[in-house]
Each structure stands twice: as structure tokens, then as C-alpha cells.
GROMACS .gro file of C-alpha atoms in nm:
model
  465
    1MET     CA    1  15.036  -3.854  12.035
    2GLY     CA    2  14.888  -3.759  11.698
    3PHE     CA    3  15.038  -3.764  11.346
    4THR     CA    4  15.273  -3.472  11.413
    5GLY     CA    5  15.392  -3.628  11.735
    6GLU     CA    6  15.464  -3.960  11.562
    7ILE     CA    7  15.663  -3.778  11.294
    8ARG     CA    8  15.864  -3.595  11.558
    9ASP     CA    9  15.936  -3.911  11.753
   10ALA     CA   10  16.034  -4.101  11.433
   11ALA     CA   11  16.283  -3.831  11.342
   12LYS     CA   12  16.430  -3.831  11.690
   13GLU     CA   13  16.456  -4.214  11.681
   14LEU     CA   14  16.638  -4.215  11.348
   15LEU     CA   15  16.885  -3.955  11.462
   16SER     CA   16  16.974  -4.169  11.767
   17HIS     CA   17  17.119  -4.453  11.559
   18ASP     CA   18  17.461  -4.494  11.400
   19GLU     CA   19  17.354  -4.744  11.135
   20VAL     CA   20  17.019  -4.779  10.955
   21THR     CA   21  16.886  -5.021  10.694
   22VAL     CA   22  16.601  -4.897  10.476
   23ILE     CA   23  16.372  -5.169  10.339
   24SER     CA   24  16.147  -5.024  10.070
   25HIS     CA   25  15.904  -5.117   9.795
   26ILE     CA   26  16.007  -5.117   9.426
   27ASP     CA   27  15.745  -4.879   9.284
   28ALA     CA   28  15.775  -4.502   9.235
   29ASP     CA   29  15.651  -4.437   9.589
   30GLY     CA   30  15.893  -4.684   9.744
   31ILE     CA   31  16.191  -4.573   9.539
   32SER     CA   32  16.137  -4.202   9.605
   33GLY     CA   33  16.069  -4.274   9.971
   34GLU     CA   34  16.389  -4.474  10.003
   35SER     CA   35  16.588  -4.196   9.841
   36ILE     CA   36  16.440  -3.934  10.077
   37LEU     CA   37  16.531  -4.141  10.383
   38ALA     CA   38  16.876  -4.245  10.258
   39GLN     CA   39  16.971  -3.889  10.173
   40ALA     CA   40  16.841  -3.749  10.502
   41LEU     CA   41  17.029  -4.013  10.701
   42ALA     CA   42  17.352  -3.968  10.503
   43ARG     CA   43  17.334  -3.589  10.560
   44ALA     CA   44  17.307  -3.660  10.934
   45GLU     CA   45  17.627  -3.870  10.900
   46ILE     CA   46  17.440  -4.192  10.975
   47ARG     CA   47  17.553  -4.502  10.788
   48VAL     CA   48  17.269  -4.627  10.569
   49GLU     CA   49  17.212  -4.929  10.347
   50SER     CA   50  16.900  -4.995  10.138
   51VAL     CA   51  16.713  -5.311  10.047
   52PHE     CA   52  16.433  -5.315   9.787
   53VAL     CA   53  16.166  -5.586   9.785
   54ARG     CA   54  15.865  -5.644   9.563
   55GLN     CA   55  15.658  -5.749   9.861
   56LEU     CA   56  15.711  -5.839  10.226
   57GLU     CA   57  15.625  -6.206  10.227
   58PRO     CA   58  15.784  -6.526  10.367
   59LEU     CA   59  15.993  -6.575  10.052
   60THR     CA   60  16.149  -6.227  10.072
   61MET     CA   61  16.210  -6.199  10.449
   62HIS     CA   62  16.561  -6.339  10.404
   63ARG     CA   63  16.651  -6.009  10.229
   64ILE     CA   64  16.630  -5.828  10.560
   65PRO     CA   65  16.982  -5.833  10.705
   66GLU     CA   66  17.034  -6.003  11.040
   67ASP     CA   67  17.265  -5.737  11.183
   68GLU     CA   68  17.258  -5.471  11.448
   69SER     CA   69  17.133  -5.193  11.222
   70PHE     CA   70  16.803  -5.018  11.295
   71LYS     CA   71  16.542  -5.126  11.039
   72VAL     CA   72  16.313  -4.874  10.863
   73PHE     CA   73  16.039  -5.011  10.642
   74CYS     CA   74  15.905  -4.772  10.379
   75ASP     CA   75  15.583  -4.822  10.178
   76LEU     CA   76  15.542  -5.163  10.335
   77GLY     CA   77  15.542  -5.322  10.677
   78SER     CA   78  15.213  -5.206  10.829
   79GLY     CA   79  15.020  -5.494  10.681
   80GLN     CA   80  15.298  -5.754  10.738
   81GLN     CA   81  15.393  -5.697  11.105
   82ASN     CA   82  15.349  -6.065  11.192
   83LEU     CA   83  15.627  -6.144  10.948
   84LEU     CA   84  15.852  -5.900  11.130
   85LEU     CA   85  15.769  -6.074  11.452
   86GLU     CA   86  15.844  -6.415  11.302
   87LYS     CA   87  16.173  -6.276  11.174
   88GLY     CA   88  16.266  -6.204  11.535
   89LEU     CA   89  16.267  -5.825  11.501
   90ARG     CA   90  16.201  -5.651  11.834
   91ALA     CA   91  15.984  -5.339  11.865
   92GLU     CA   92  16.292  -5.130  11.944
   93ASP     CA   93  16.462  -5.249  11.623
   94VAL     CA   94  16.195  -5.126  11.383
   95LEU     CA   95  16.029  -4.815  11.239
   96ILE     CA   96  15.752  -4.840  10.979
   97LEU     CA   97  15.667  -4.547  10.746
   98ASP     CA   98  15.360  -4.648  10.552
   99HIS     CA   99  15.013  -4.560  10.422
  100HIS     CA  100  14.853  -4.902  10.397
  101VAL     CA  101  14.606  -5.070  10.628
  102SER     CA  102  14.779  -5.178  10.946
  103GLN     CA  103  14.772  -5.543  11.060
  104PRO     CA  104  14.709  -5.625  11.427
  105CYS     CA  105  15.019  -5.768  11.592
  106GLU     CA  106  15.109  -5.865  11.946
  107THR     CA  107  15.430  -5.664  11.917
  108ASP     CA  108  15.371  -5.290  11.915
  109TYR     CA  109  15.603  -5.182  11.634
  110ARG     CA  110  15.665  -4.812  11.610
  111GLN     CA  111  15.514  -4.666  11.293
  112VAL     CA  112  15.409  -4.345  11.124
  113ASN     CA  113  15.106  -4.429  10.914
  114SER     CA  114  14.899  -4.155  10.755
  115LEU     CA  115  14.585  -4.369  10.720
  116PRO     CA  116  14.459  -4.380  11.076
  117TYR     CA  117  14.465  -3.999  11.088
  118GLY     CA  118  14.240  -3.961  10.785
  119HIS     CA  119  14.522  -3.869  10.548
  120THR     CA  120  14.414  -4.119  10.283
  121LYS     CA  121  14.588  -3.935  10.002
  122LEU     CA  122  14.940  -3.914  10.141
  123SER     CA  123  15.184  -4.177  10.015
  124ALA     CA  124  15.475  -4.336  10.199
  125ALA     CA  125  15.719  -4.096  10.025
  126GLY     CA  126  15.514  -3.812  10.171
  127VAL     CA  127  15.542  -3.964  10.518
  128ALA     CA  128  15.918  -4.015  10.469
  129TYR     CA  129  15.958  -3.653  10.363
  130LEU     CA  130  15.776  -3.522  10.673
  131VAL     CA  131  16.012  -3.730  10.889
  132ALA     CA  132  16.318  -3.615  10.690
  133ARG     CA  133  16.219  -3.248  10.720
  134GLU     CA  134  16.171  -3.298  11.095
  135MET     CA  135  16.524  -3.441  11.109
  136ASP     CA  136  16.658  -3.123  10.945
  137PRO     CA  137  16.459  -2.836  10.788
  138ALA     CA  138  16.724  -2.818  10.513
  139ASN     CA  139  16.579  -3.141  10.374
  140VAL     CA  140  16.306  -2.930  10.216
  141ASP     CA  141  16.499  -2.979   9.891
  142LEU     CA  142  16.368  -3.339   9.895
  143ALA     CA  143  16.009  -3.219   9.850
  144PRO     CA  144  16.010  -3.302   9.472
  145LEU     CA  145  16.074  -3.668   9.557
  146ALA     CA  146  15.772  -3.666   9.790
  147VAL     CA  147  15.558  -3.519   9.513
  148ILE     CA  148  15.680  -3.786   9.271
  149GLY     CA  149  15.590  -4.060   9.519
  150ASN     CA  150  15.249  -3.911   9.588
  151VAL     CA  151  15.168  -3.864   9.220
  152GLY     CA  152  15.311  -4.202   9.126
  153ASP     CA  153  15.086  -4.370   9.381
  154MET     CA  154  14.781  -4.197   9.229
  155MET     CA  155  14.727  -3.973   9.530
  156ALA     CA  156  14.646  -3.683   9.295
  157ARG     CA  157  14.423  -3.866   9.053
  158GLU     CA  158  14.082  -3.862   9.219
  159ASP     CA  159  14.089  -3.490   9.305
  160CYS     CA  160  14.283  -3.378   8.998
  161GLY     CA  161  14.554  -3.259   9.228
  162LEU     CA  162  14.721  -3.331   9.563
  163VAL     CA  163  14.523  -3.254   9.878
  164GLY     CA  164  14.589  -3.236  10.249
  165PRO     CA  165  14.949  -3.283  10.368
  166ALA     CA  166  15.054  -3.392  10.020
  167ALA     CA  167  14.943  -3.055   9.882
  168ASP     CA  168  15.122  -2.879  10.169
  169ILE     CA  169  15.445  -3.059  10.074
  170ALA     CA  170  15.411  -2.947   9.711
  171ARG     CA  171  15.348  -2.586   9.817
  172GLU     CA  172  15.648  -2.594  10.050
  173GLY     CA  173  15.865  -2.720   9.763
  174ALA     CA  174  15.727  -2.446   9.541
  175GLU     CA  175  15.799  -2.176   9.797
  176HIS     CA  176  16.165  -2.284   9.795
  177GLY     CA  177  16.187  -2.291   9.415
  178HIS     CA  178  16.211  -2.666   9.376
  179ILE     CA  179  15.863  -2.722   9.225
  180GLU     CA  180  15.640  -2.531   8.984
  181ILE     CA  181  15.271  -2.589   9.050
  182VAL     CA  182  15.057  -2.534   8.740
  183LYS     CA  183  14.694  -2.472   8.837
  184LYS     CA  184  14.419  -2.590   8.599
  185ASP     CA  185  14.662  -2.755   8.358
  186LEU     CA  186  14.542  -3.000   8.096
  187ASN     CA  187  14.458  -3.328   8.272
  188CYS     CA  188  14.673  -3.539   8.041
  189TYR     CA  189  14.973  -3.768   8.074
  190GLY     CA  190  15.281  -3.672   7.872
  191THR     CA  191  15.245  -3.293   7.864
  192SER     CA  192  15.622  -3.257   7.885
  193THR     CA  193  15.730  -3.517   7.629
  194ARG     CA  194  15.451  -3.621   7.393
  195PRO     CA  195  15.330  -3.435   7.084
  196VAL     CA  196  15.011  -3.254   7.176
  197HIS     CA  197  14.783  -3.468   6.956
  198VAL     CA  198  14.939  -3.793   7.094
  199CYS     CA  199  14.899  -3.657   7.448
  200LEU     CA  200  14.527  -3.595   7.387
  201ALA     CA  201  14.471  -3.925   7.206
  202TYR     CA  202  14.616  -4.134   7.488
  203ASN     CA  203  14.406  -3.960   7.751
  204ASP     CA  204  14.091  -4.128   7.883
  205ASP     CA  205  14.034  -3.923   8.198
  206PRO     CA  206  13.808  -3.768   8.087
  207TYR     CA  207  13.714  -3.973   7.788
  208ILE     CA  208  13.684  -3.737   7.490
  209PRO     CA  209  13.466  -3.884   7.212
  210GLY     CA  210  13.647  -3.886   6.876
  211ILE     CA  211  13.977  -3.794   7.038
  212SER     CA  212  14.054  -4.043   7.312
  213ASN     CA  213  14.214  -4.358   7.160
  214ASN     CA  214  14.215  -4.185   6.822
  215PRO     CA  215  14.548  -4.012   6.728
  216ASN     CA  216  14.416  -3.912   6.383
  217GLY     CA  217  14.101  -3.769   6.535
  218ALA     CA  218  14.305  -3.572   6.786
  219LEU     CA  219  14.532  -3.439   6.512
  220LYS     CA  220  14.237  -3.334   6.298
  221PHE     CA  221  14.076  -3.161   6.600
  222LEU     CA  222  14.391  -2.957   6.665
  223GLN     CA  223  14.454  -2.873   6.301
  224GLY     CA  224  14.112  -2.711   6.291
  225LEU     CA  225  14.232  -2.456   6.547
  226LYS     CA  226  14.513  -2.337   6.315
  227ILE     CA  227  14.767  -2.370   6.599
  228PRO     CA  228  15.121  -2.464   6.479
  229LEU     CA  229  15.179  -2.819   6.600
  230GLN     CA  230  15.534  -2.840   6.471
  231THR     CA  231  15.841  -2.620   6.496
  232GLY     CA  232  16.025  -2.483   6.195
  233THR     CA  233  16.243  -2.796   6.200
  234LYS     CA  234  15.929  -3.018   6.184
  235ARG     CA  235  15.963  -3.130   6.544
  236TRP     CA  236  15.628  -3.190   6.712
  237ARG     CA  237  15.557  -2.945   6.992
  238VAL     CA  238  15.456  -3.064   7.337
  239TRP     CA  239  15.187  -2.909   7.555
  240GLU     CA  240  15.435  -2.743   7.791
  241GLU     CA  241  15.584  -2.551   7.496
  242LEU     CA  242  15.257  -2.393   7.388
  243SER     CA  243  15.181  -2.031   7.470
  244LEU     CA  244  14.912  -1.943   7.723
  245GLU     CA  245  14.688  -1.823   7.441
  246GLU     CA  246  14.732  -2.149   7.246
  247LYS     CA  247  14.651  -2.354   7.553
  248ARG     CA  248  14.341  -2.146   7.624
  249ALA     CA  249  14.222  -2.187   7.264
  250ILE     CA  250  14.257  -2.571   7.281
  251ALA     CA  251  14.099  -2.588   7.624
  252SER     CA  252  13.802  -2.376   7.519
  253MET     CA  253  13.740  -2.594   7.212
  254LEU     CA  254  13.773  -2.915   7.423
  255ILE     CA  255  13.510  -2.783   7.660
  256GLN     CA  256  13.275  -2.711   7.372
  257HIS     CA  257  13.346  -3.054   7.226
  258LEU     CA  258  13.264  -3.232   7.553
  259VAL     CA  259  12.951  -3.026   7.627
  260SER     CA  260  12.811  -3.079   7.276
  261ARG     CA  261  12.839  -3.454   7.331
  262GLY     CA  262  12.686  -3.447   7.676
  263GLU     CA  263  13.011  -3.534   7.852
  264PRO     CA  264  13.124  -3.373   8.183
  265VAL     CA  265  13.412  -3.128   8.173
  266LYS     CA  266  13.500  -3.145   8.545
  267ARG     CA  267  13.810  -3.366   8.494
  268LEU     CA  268  13.943  -3.186   8.189
  269PHE     CA  269  14.178  -2.980   8.408
  270ALA     CA  270  14.413  -3.081   8.690
  271GLU     CA  271  14.705  -2.947   8.888
  272SER     CA  272  15.047  -3.032   8.745
  273TYR     CA  273  15.382  -3.046   8.920
  274LEU     CA  274  15.693  -2.951   8.723
  275PHE     CA  275  16.055  -2.939   8.823
  276PRO     CA  276  16.219  -2.623   8.685
  277GLY     CA  277  16.570  -2.754   8.744
  278GLU     CA  278  16.521  -3.042   8.504
  279THR     CA  279  16.572  -3.040   8.127
  280ALA     CA  280  16.267  -2.964   7.916
  281ARG     CA  281  16.112  -3.244   7.709
  282THR     CA  282  16.246  -3.516   7.936
  283PRO     CA  283  16.050  -3.749   8.172
  284LEU     CA  284  16.231  -3.581   8.463
  285ARG     CA  285  16.052  -3.253   8.404
  286ASN     CA  286  15.707  -3.368   8.517
  287ALA     CA  287  15.606  -3.552   8.834
  288GLN     CA  288  15.382  -3.799   8.646
  289GLU     CA  289  15.647  -3.890   8.395
  290PHE     CA  290  15.926  -3.901   8.652
  291ALA     CA  291  15.715  -4.149   8.847
  292THR     CA  292  15.671  -4.364   8.535
  293LEU     CA  293  16.050  -4.368   8.489
  294LEU     CA  294  16.093  -4.491   8.845
  295ASN     CA  295  15.820  -4.749   8.803
  296ALA     CA  296  15.999  -4.880   8.493
  297CYS     CA  297  16.318  -4.921   8.697
  298GLY     CA  298  16.140  -5.103   8.975
  299ARG     CA  299  15.926  -5.326   8.760
  300TRP     CA  300  16.231  -5.443   8.565
  301SER     CA  301  16.419  -5.525   8.883
  302ARG     CA  302  16.646  -5.222   8.883
  303PRO     CA  303  16.509  -5.003   9.164
  304ARG     CA  304  16.859  -4.894   9.263
  305VAL     CA  305  16.894  -4.725   8.924
  306GLY     CA  306  16.584  -4.523   9.000
  307GLY     CA  307  16.725  -4.442   9.342
  308MET     CA  308  17.043  -4.307   9.185
  309ILE     CA  309  16.834  -4.081   8.959
  310CYS     CA  310  16.648  -3.954   9.266
  311ARG     CA  311  16.989  -3.871   9.413
  312GLY     CA  312  17.079  -3.660   9.105
  313ASP     CA  313  17.258  -3.901   8.868
  314ARG     CA  314  17.180  -3.775   8.517
  315GLY     CA  315  17.457  -3.981   8.354
  316GLU     CA  316  17.476  -4.359   8.336
  317SER     CA  317  17.183  -4.428   8.565
  318TYR     CA  318  16.956  -4.202   8.361
  319ARG     CA  319  17.069  -4.364   8.036
  320GLN     CA  320  16.989  -4.707   8.178
  321ALA     CA  321  16.650  -4.584   8.299
  322GLU     CA  322  16.563  -4.440   7.956
  323HIS     CA  323  16.638  -4.778   7.802
  324MET     CA  324  16.420  -4.952   8.063
  325LEU     CA  325  16.141  -4.703   8.010
  326SER     CA  326  16.147  -4.768   7.635
  327ASN     CA  327  16.134  -5.144   7.692
  328HIS     CA  328  15.869  -5.097   7.961
  329ARG     CA  329  15.639  -4.913   7.721
  330ALA     CA  330  15.695  -5.166   7.440
  331VAL     CA  331  15.602  -5.464   7.661
  332ILE     CA  332  15.299  -5.283   7.799
  333ARG     CA  333  15.182  -5.203   7.445
  334ASP     CA  334  15.219  -5.571   7.363
  335LEU     CA  335  15.022  -5.668   7.676
  336LEU     CA  336  14.747  -5.422   7.589
  337SER     CA  337  14.721  -5.571   7.239
  338TYR     CA  338  14.707  -5.921   7.385
  339ILE     CA  339  14.424  -5.828   7.620
  340LEU     CA  340  14.218  -5.665   7.347
  341ASP     CA  341  14.285  -5.933   7.086
  342THR     CA  342  14.216  -6.223   7.327
  343GLY     CA  343  13.919  -6.060   7.494
  344VAL     CA  344  13.808  -6.061   7.855
  345LYS     CA  345  13.551  -6.278   8.031
  346HIS     CA  346  13.258  -6.100   8.186
  347LEU     CA  347  13.085  -6.152   8.517
  348PRO     CA  348  12.808  -5.921   8.644
  349HIS     CA  349  13.045  -5.695   8.838
  350LEU     CA  350  13.390  -5.744   8.684
  351GLN     CA  351  13.576  -5.844   8.368
  352TYR     CA  352  13.886  -6.057   8.378
  353ILE     CA  353  14.158  -6.234   8.179
  354HIS     CA  354  14.438  -6.478   8.263
  355VAL     CA  355  14.761  -6.402   8.074
  356GLY     CA  356  14.947  -6.711   8.189
  357ASP     CA  357  15.321  -6.656   8.204
  358ARG     CA  358  15.343  -6.435   7.896
  359TYR     CA  359  15.416  -6.114   8.091
  360PRO     CA  360  15.595  -6.018   8.412
  361ASP     CA  361  15.358  -5.983   8.706
  362THR     CA  362  15.509  -5.639   8.777
  363ILE     CA  363  15.343  -5.478   8.471
  364VAL     CA  364  15.001  -5.646   8.444
  365GLY     CA  365  14.838  -5.384   8.665
  366ILE     CA  366  14.950  -5.108   8.427
  367GLY     CA  367  14.813  -5.307   8.132
  368ALA     CA  368  14.485  -5.349   8.316
  369GLY     CA  369  14.450  -4.975   8.367
  370MET     CA  370  14.517  -4.902   8.001
  371ALA     CA  371  14.284  -5.177   7.876
  372LEU     CA  372  14.000  -5.054   8.093
  373SER     CA  373  13.946  -4.744   7.879
  374LYS     CA  374  13.898  -4.964   7.575
  375LEU     CA  375  13.664  -5.212   7.738
  376ASP     CA  376  13.362  -5.176   7.969
  377MET     CA  377  13.470  -4.880   8.180
  378GLY     CA  378  13.186  -4.941   8.426
  379LYS     CA  379  13.332  -5.274   8.541
  380PRO     CA  380  13.662  -5.318   8.728
  381ILE     CA  381  13.912  -5.529   8.537
  382MET     CA  382  14.113  -5.814   8.685
  383ILE     CA  383  14.426  -5.976   8.536
  384LEU     CA  384  14.569  -6.298   8.665
  385VAL     CA  385  14.929  -6.399   8.592
  386GLU     CA  386  15.142  -6.701   8.675
  387GLN     CA  387  15.451  -6.679   8.898
  388PRO     CA  388  15.736  -6.866   8.726
  389GLU     CA  389  15.939  -6.866   9.047
  390ASP     CA  390  15.646  -7.010   9.241
  391PRO     CA  391  15.407  -7.215   9.020
  392LEU     CA  392  15.173  -7.270   9.316
  393VAL     CA  393  15.091  -6.897   9.341
  394THR     CA  394  14.896  -6.666   9.110
  395LYS     CA  395  14.931  -6.286   9.111
  396VAL     CA  396  14.614  -6.085   9.071
  397SER     CA  397  14.595  -5.716   8.970
  398MET     CA  398  14.281  -5.504   8.955
  399ARG     CA  399  14.205  -5.157   8.828
  400THR     CA  400  13.900  -4.932   8.805
  401ASN     CA  401  13.833  -4.563   8.756
  402GLU     CA  402  13.713  -4.267   8.956
  403ARG     CA  403  13.354  -4.297   8.842
  404THR     CA  404  13.329  -4.656   8.968
  405VAL     CA  405  13.502  -4.569   9.294
  406ALA     CA  406  13.247  -4.294   9.339
  407ARG     CA  407  12.977  -4.558   9.306
  408GLY     CA  408  13.112  -4.732   9.615
  409ILE     CA  409  13.376  -4.972   9.483
  410ASP     CA  410  13.684  -5.046   9.696
  411LEU     CA  411  13.918  -5.289   9.523
  412GLN     CA  412  14.153  -5.302   9.822
  413GLN     CA  413  13.878  -5.421  10.048
  414ALA     CA  414  13.747  -5.675   9.795
  415LEU     CA  415  14.086  -5.831   9.724
  416THR     CA  416  14.203  -5.829  10.083
  417THR     CA  417  13.885  -6.004  10.197
  418ALA     CA  418  13.873  -6.259   9.914
  419SER     CA  419  14.244  -6.346   9.919
  420ALA     CA  420  14.237  -6.406  10.297
  421GLU     CA  421  13.949  -6.650  10.252
  422PHE     CA  422  14.168  -6.860  10.018
  423GLY     CA  423  14.486  -6.842  10.221
  424GLY     CA  424  14.644  -6.557  10.018
  425ALA     CA  425  14.708  -6.190  10.084
  426GLY     CA  426  14.604  -5.867   9.916
  427GLY     CA  427  14.635  -5.491   9.950
  428GLY     CA  428  14.647  -5.162   9.764
  429HIS     CA  429  14.393  -4.885   9.721
  430ARG     CA  430  14.028  -4.837   9.631
  431ILE     CA  431  14.112  -4.768   9.266
  432ALA     CA  432  14.403  -5.013   9.224
  433ALA     CA  433  14.485  -5.325   9.422
  434GLY     CA  434  14.656  -5.664   9.397
  435ALA     CA  435  14.675  -6.001   9.562
  436PHE     CA  436  14.860  -6.331   9.571
  437ILE     CA  437  14.642  -6.643   9.582
  438PRO     CA  438  14.689  -7.023   9.551
  439LYS     CA  439  14.681  -7.124   9.185
  440THR     CA  440  14.424  -7.394   9.263
  441SER     CA  441  14.177  -7.131   9.384
  442GLU     CA  442  14.171  -6.904   9.072
  443GLU     CA  443  13.814  -6.959   8.948
  444GLU     CA  444  13.663  -6.959   9.294
  445PHE     CA  445  13.854  -6.646   9.382
  446VAL     CA  446  13.736  -6.457   9.073
  447HIS     CA  447  13.373  -6.543   9.150
  448ARG     CA  448  13.415  -6.446   9.514
  449VAL     CA  449  13.558  -6.108   9.419
  450ASN     CA  450  13.263  -6.062   9.185
  451GLU     CA  451  13.027  -6.130   9.479
  452LEU     CA  452  13.204  -5.879   9.701
  453LEU     CA  453  13.194  -5.611   9.431
  454GLY     CA  454  12.821  -5.684   9.388
  455GLU     CA  455  12.771  -5.625   9.759
  456GLN     CA  456  12.961  -5.295   9.739
  457PHE     CA  457  12.751  -5.177   9.446
  458ALA     CA  458  12.430  -5.279   9.627
  459SER     CA  459  12.538  -5.113   9.953
  460ALA     CA  460  12.623  -4.788   9.776
  461GLY     CA  461  12.287  -4.793   9.599
  462LYS     CA  462  12.104  -4.826   9.935
  463ASN     CA  463  12.307  -4.537  10.079
  464ASP     CA  464  12.205  -4.319   9.784
  465CYS     CA  465  11.843  -4.384   9.871
   0.00000   0.00000   0.00000
């Protein structure tokens, strides 16, 4: 049938039902995907309800309503099909829109999954958008949500921009005036909201000696270029506000700075995705920052607030989200300080730390990614965290970077394999993955993952020869 055929059949299937329940993940990809589907269904005058879950697992299956509605699983489901079978869901009751590794199951559930077709950098929101656009071409106005989901799920990170169908979606949105694509923009987070020197200082991809992790060093660097960094009212300017000439001057000096220190410049620039209809200097202006806002909503158990923002609420929902984002950043900063102050333990192929029950399991992965730039960047980092609601289970989050992935590391494979050996479950992506394991297996699990990473490094080395 092919990917296009599956999309066409999925759209036709959805349009044939009077009532649909969307079950989606709580991260930026899941929230934006849910919003795409819910809006497309509502526009087709189909009754729709949504359910958000952190993970499809035995403890959350009760959240799926036992009614006659057609069930659509977004950003989950492919790897948990046996749970759907145990729930009693028939093949004709279910549609899965996903981009994770599919689990074999005796029931042939209908799904649209980008992964088997080689679209490894298309998120679930991207899949949802393609189905929504097939339902009605007028749904092209939902393209920004697909871009947010793709960017939020790090689909643009490795290539410094979206590729394949995800790039096609961005271009389609741009052609209709919903998205502004900025080619060769500064590869930095916060270009729409952070002062330029702060934006540079908090960037570690690429790592810029003397500037990354050094706000004073970044400020001194920029002051040397004689570019006004503040407005007449002493407000710090953000990168998006700078003139083309000012941006070129900074970029040129950054290139010289990296070259003089023997550092690569390849990742200094990336494609950015802006939303011209949003207010300047807000997180809604930029796909990366919009995704962070949605992640904050989901990780603090308010994914519906994020969904309302995706639907256009710029009032109460946005105010709540801003508050959550502020709290989100404060807790992550505290987690980062804890990791650095406590220190990590080292094994040959990974570094790890157990944070107990000090932090919510929904944010430890973010903390891991931030800590990595300040630790040994050549080793993946693992964080283990207790589950207050289930003291017998430990949550594991791992992060690495593009350089390590290029050396052959696949965190998703390592965590999926190791967790299954101990009766747990894992998933994710090569650069970022997670797992749930029995608390009694923590130390054995860590050492098993270390072994698997060692095998990956060794295999990659042989292939290079």
C-alpha cells in the first residue's frame, strides 16, 4: 500500500466515524498531534474527545474509555499493541499514528507509522498532519503544529533542519503564509526571547570555547563587535531583532573564533521556523520555544492547557502556560545544579546519577541533556529517578549528542534491549531514550546498558575499518 496509501486510508477511516477518541502522549509532539487531529475531526463535524497519557502501560490503560467511539492513538501505540489487545480493542476499533518501533502483535491493528518507510525524522504530529490534510486540504493551516511537533521531538536537530516529509510540511506551511523558514539562522535556542549574549552562552551545539556556559564571556565577545545589545530603553535585544548586517558580523566573528580554536563550524547555522502571526519576543514566535512551552504543560500534568494554546487560546491558557514554563525552568535549573554538585558515576561507556525522588520523572531527561554539555560530552548520560506512585519501579532517562550518535550509539536500542531483559520496557530515539525497570534491578541494569553501549562503539569502530 505504501506510506501515501496508508495516509489516504487512515483519512477515509476517520471520516467514516461519528465519534472519535484521541489518545495521545503528553510531550510537545503528542500535544500538537492531538490538536491537529481534534481540530481536523471537529471541522469535519465529527464528535471528538481527547485523553492524554504519559505512557501506555498497564497502569494507564483504564484511561481509555470503554465506549463505542473509534480510538486513535497518537505518538504511542505502535510499541504497545499487546496492551490494546489485552484491553479488548478490536482491529476495526483502532487507528495508530506513530513514529516509534512497532511491536509484533497477533491482531493486525491499522496504523500509519513513518518508521518502516525510512522516514526516521518525521514525528507523530507530522503523521497526524498528513492524515488531516488528506481529510481536507484546508487543514494546511495546521502545518505550524506539525512543525512544532517535529522540532520538539528533535527531528531537526541532527541535520540542523527538518528533512524529508517534515521539511515538505514546513515548506507547504510557508507557501500558505503560516510559517517563515529562515535559512542558515544561528543554531541557538532562544533566538526569539533571550538576550543575544544569554542565547549564545546557553548554546552547546556547537560548543564555543569561552562563550558556551559563560554569559560574561559571551557578553564580552559581543561588546567587542560594537553592536548595540540594548535598546534606548535599556531592554536587551534578541537575535531576531538584529539587522541582517549585525547578524552577519556576529556570525563571521563566531566562525573565526571557532576556527582559531580548532573547532568545527558546521553546526553553527541551522534552519529556523518562525510563525509570523504570533507576537514577537514570546515563546509562541519560534517552533523550538513553542515546543518547550508545550513540554512544560505536559510535564506538569496540564497537557490540555497546551492543547488549548495550539487551538489559538492566547488568554487564560497562555497565562497558565507561561507560569508553568517559568516553574519548569526553575526546577530544571535546580536539577542541573544538583547533578553538577553531586557528581555523576562513571563507567567505561556511560555516566550516571540516581536523583531519588527529588525531582519529577517527567523532567529528568531535560536535565540530563543540559548536564551533558558540562560533563563528559563523549559519554551518554543516564539519570535514574524513583516513582512515588509505584515504589517498585524506577524511571530511566538517557541523553547523548550528535557526535556520539555519529560514532554508532543508539540509546533507544540499548534501553529497549536492556529493559526487556529485566522485565521492563523502553523506547525513544537514538539520541534520547527512556525506560521503566524494576527498582531491584537498578545496578545490574546500568551495567548492562554500559555493556550494550560498549558493543555499539566497538561495532561502529569495526565498520569504520
